Amino acid sequence: MAEVETPPRRRRLLVFLPLAVFVVLAAIFLMQLFSGRDVSEIPSVLIGQPAPPTNLPPLQGTSLPGVDSATFMGKVTVLNVWASWCVPCRAEHPLLTELAKRDDIRLVGLNYKDDPENARRFLGTLGQPFAAIVADRQGRAAVDLGVYGVPETFVIDGKGIIRFKWIGPLTEESITGALAKEIEKARTPL
């Protein structure tokens, strides 16, 4: 029996199929890129929800307190998730030191999957801005908060409700812009 040959037209279509798939995917990526949407903004299901129940010990070797759920009550809390091995955390640290000078917020640090000695050395070198600092050695509290990576910063209102999440290192623009706006909103009762 003779083998049936694929018509030339069909072969040409098969040759151009990968190109067509590439063009469609490139168009989708370009539409996302030029959509004007802030791609660094990842929605969190926890916005508007109570902060997860927390009871974490203080960072070993510091005189600062740990954190429990009551820590988030009564005053706006800015919770910064950081690690000594995180290069962007080092870059944002001077800004956290300035932010800690505000008397209308409580700055809390959550040290993520870090060696306590390295964390203490980091704070000893760059300064210690936190009112409380906890060690999340296993990363469980970070998972409960929906942390994607470090650094991340949360604004929690005086009723313990998460009002805002910033992914990535804070910048001067983010602190005076988005973060300041969200802190002000968190100070206002719902």
Short mmCIF file of C-alpha atoms in Angstrom, two decimals:
data_model
loop_
_atom_site.label_atom_id
_atom_site.label_comp_id
_atom_site.label_asym_id
_atom_site.label_seq_id
_atom_site.Cartn_x
_atom_site.Cartn_y
_atom_site.Cartn_z
CA MET A 1 0.00 0.00 0.00
CA ALA A 2 1.35 3.40 -0.90
CA GLU A 3 2.07 5.97 1.78
CA VAL A 4 -0.19 9.04 1.64
CA GLU A 5 1.85 12.20 1.28
CA THR A 6 0.89 15.31 3.28
CA PRO A 7 -0.24 18.02 0.88
CA PRO A 8 2.21 20.97 0.63
CA ARG A 9 -0.39 23.40 1.92
CA ARG A 10 -0.87 21.42 5.12
CA ARG A 11 2.91 21.21 5.65
CA ARG A 12 3.18 24.98 5.35
CA LEU A 13 0.50 25.39 8.03
CA LEU A 14 2.43 23.08 10.34
CA VAL A 15 5.62 25.08 9.78
CA PHE A 16 3.89 28.37 10.68
CA LEU A 17 1.99 27.01 13.70
CA PRO A 18 4.84 27.67 16.22
CA LEU A 19 5.23 31.18 14.82
CA ALA A 20 1.50 31.83 15.21
CA VAL A 21 1.57 30.59 18.82
CA PHE A 22 4.56 32.84 19.55
CA VAL A 23 2.83 35.89 18.05
CA VAL A 24 -0.32 35.27 20.13
CA LEU A 25 1.68 34.88 23.37
CA ALA A 26 3.78 37.97 22.58
CA ALA A 27 0.59 39.97 22.02
CA ILE A 28 -0.81 38.86 25.37
CA PHE A 29 2.42 39.79 27.19
CA LEU A 30 2.56 43.18 25.48
CA MET A 31 -1.06 43.92 26.35
CA GLN A 32 -0.26 43.19 30.03
CA LEU A 33 2.90 45.26 29.89
CA PHE A 34 1.19 48.34 28.44
CA SER A 35 -2.10 47.97 30.31
CA GLY A 36 -1.04 50.58 32.88
CA ARG A 37 -1.79 48.14 35.71
CA ASP A 38 0.82 48.02 38.49
CA VAL A 39 2.26 44.54 38.00
CA SER A 40 4.00 44.70 41.41
CA GLU A 41 0.59 44.86 43.04
CA ILE A 42 -0.53 41.37 43.96
CA PRO A 43 -3.96 41.26 45.53
CA SER A 44 -4.18 39.70 48.97
CA VAL A 45 -7.25 37.91 50.25
CA LEU A 46 -6.29 39.11 53.74
CA ILE A 47 -6.93 42.79 53.02
CA GLY A 48 -9.93 43.74 55.15
CA GLN A 49 -9.55 40.59 57.28
CA PRO A 50 -8.23 40.22 60.83
CA ALA A 51 -4.51 39.52 61.07
CA PRO A 52 -3.98 35.78 61.53
CA PRO A 53 -3.74 34.64 65.15
CA THR A 54 -0.16 35.23 66.16
CA ASN A 55 1.97 34.20 69.11
CA LEU A 56 5.63 34.46 68.19
CA PRO A 57 8.64 34.62 70.48
CA PRO A 58 10.99 37.58 70.41
CA LEU A 59 14.17 37.39 68.40
CA GLN A 60 16.56 35.50 70.65
CA GLY A 61 19.20 37.66 72.30
CA THR A 62 17.26 40.94 72.10
CA SER A 63 15.44 42.79 74.85
CA LEU A 64 12.44 43.45 72.62
CA PRO A 65 9.09 41.74 73.16
CA GLY A 66 7.56 39.09 70.95
CA VAL A 67 4.22 39.51 69.22
CA ASP A 68 0.80 38.08 69.86
CA SER A 69 -2.56 39.02 68.41
CA ALA A 70 -3.07 41.69 71.09
CA THR A 71 -0.02 43.54 69.74
CA PHE A 72 -2.11 44.66 66.77
CA MET A 73 -4.83 46.25 68.90
CA GLY A 74 -5.18 49.93 69.78
CA LYS A 75 -2.65 51.49 67.40
CA VAL A 76 -1.80 51.24 63.72
CA THR A 77 0.95 48.66 63.26
CA VAL A 78 3.35 48.53 60.35
CA LEU A 79 4.62 44.96 60.15
CA ASN A 80 7.81 44.50 58.13
CA VAL A 81 8.88 41.00 57.08
CA TRP A 82 12.65 40.91 56.59
CA ALA A 83 15.76 38.70 56.77
CA SER A 84 19.47 39.37 57.17
CA TRP A 85 20.22 37.47 53.95
CA CYS A 86 17.85 39.70 51.96
CA VAL A 87 19.70 42.37 49.96
CA PRO A 88 16.58 44.55 49.36
CA CYS A 89 15.90 44.41 53.13
CA ARG A 90 19.28 46.01 53.71
CA ALA A 91 18.43 48.75 51.18
CA GLU A 92 15.08 49.59 52.80
CA HIS A 93 16.34 49.47 56.40
CA PRO A 94 17.33 53.17 56.68
CA LEU A 95 13.80 54.06 55.56
CA LEU A 96 12.35 51.84 58.29
CA THR A 97 14.55 53.64 60.80
CA GLU A 98 13.01 56.94 59.70
CA LEU A 99 9.50 55.46 59.67
CA ALA A 100 9.98 54.26 63.27
CA LYS A 101 10.25 57.88 64.41
CA ARG A 102 6.53 58.39 63.78
CA ASP A 103 4.57 58.31 67.01
CA ASP A 104 1.26 57.42 65.35
CA ILE A 105 2.39 53.89 64.40
CA ARG A 106 4.06 50.88 65.96
CA LEU A 107 6.78 49.33 63.76
CA VAL A 108 7.07 45.56 64.23
CA GLY A 109 9.63 43.32 62.57
CA LEU A 110 9.08 39.71 61.58
CA ASN A 111 12.46 38.06 60.98
CA TYR A 112 11.83 35.40 58.33
CA LYS A 113 13.69 32.06 58.20
CA ASP A 114 16.86 33.56 59.58
CA ASP A 115 19.63 32.61 61.95
CA PRO A 116 19.21 34.68 65.16
CA GLU A 117 22.91 35.58 65.26
CA ASN A 118 22.80 36.90 61.69
CA ALA A 119 19.62 38.86 62.44
CA ARG A 120 21.17 40.46 65.53
CA ARG A 121 24.32 41.34 63.58
CA PHE A 122 22.16 42.90 60.83
CA LEU A 123 20.36 45.06 63.42
CA GLY A 124 23.60 45.86 65.22
CA THR A 125 25.15 47.11 61.98
CA LEU A 126 22.17 48.98 60.50
CA GLY A 127 20.26 49.98 63.63
CA GLN A 128 17.25 48.59 65.42
CA PRO A 129 14.04 50.46 64.48
CA PHE A 130 11.43 47.98 65.73
CA ALA A 131 9.18 48.30 68.80
CA ALA A 132 8.86 44.50 68.78
CA ILE A 133 10.65 41.88 66.74
CA VAL A 134 9.85 38.22 66.33
CA ALA A 135 11.62 35.24 64.87
CA ASP A 136 9.68 33.17 62.35
CA ARG A 137 12.34 30.48 61.94
CA GLN A 138 10.07 28.01 60.14
CA GLY A 139 8.22 30.63 58.08
CA ARG A 140 4.78 29.55 59.35
CA ALA A 141 3.61 33.04 60.36
CA ALA A 142 4.74 34.40 56.99
CA VAL A 143 2.71 31.71 55.22
CA ASP A 144 -0.33 32.65 57.32
CA LEU A 145 0.14 36.26 56.19
CA GLY A 146 0.42 35.24 52.54
CA VAL A 147 4.03 36.41 52.22
CA TYR A 148 5.53 35.76 48.78
CA GLY A 149 9.07 36.73 49.74
CA VAL A 150 11.02 39.31 51.67
CA PRO A 151 10.71 42.16 52.17
CA GLU A 152 7.00 42.70 52.53
CA THR A 153 5.22 45.27 54.65
CA PHE A 154 1.70 45.28 56.07
CA VAL A 155 -0.43 48.02 57.59
CA ILE A 156 -2.70 46.71 60.34
CA ASP A 157 -5.25 49.04 61.88
CA GLY A 158 -5.93 49.43 65.62
CA LYS A 159 -8.63 46.75 65.46
CA GLY A 160 -6.20 44.16 64.10
CA ILE A 161 -7.49 44.32 60.51
CA ILE A 162 -4.97 44.10 57.67
CA ARG A 163 -5.55 47.20 55.56
CA PHE A 164 -2.61 47.18 53.13
CA LYS A 165 0.22 45.01 51.83
CA TRP A 166 3.36 46.26 50.08
CA ILE A 167 5.42 43.66 48.25
CA GLY A 168 9.10 44.37 47.77
CA PRO A 169 11.43 46.91 49.32
CA LEU A 170 10.03 50.20 50.53
CA THR A 171 11.31 53.32 48.80
CA GLU A 172 11.11 56.97 49.76
CA GLU A 173 8.29 57.34 47.23
CA SER A 174 6.33 54.39 48.62
CA ILE A 175 6.70 55.58 52.21
CA THR A 176 5.61 59.16 51.50
CA GLY A 177 3.02 58.03 48.96
CA ALA A 178 1.15 54.74 49.17
CA LEU A 179 2.24 53.71 52.66
CA ALA A 180 1.52 57.13 54.22
CA LYS A 181 -1.91 57.17 52.57
CA GLU A 182 -2.73 53.68 53.86
CA ILE A 183 -1.51 54.48 57.38
CA GLU A 184 -3.78 57.52 57.40
CA LYS A 185 -6.70 55.43 56.18
CA ALA A 186 -5.96 52.80 58.85
CA ARG A 187 -6.08 55.51 61.53
CA THR A 188 -9.63 56.28 60.47
CA PRO A 189 -12.22 53.86 61.91
CA LEU A 190 -14.02 51.70 59.38
#
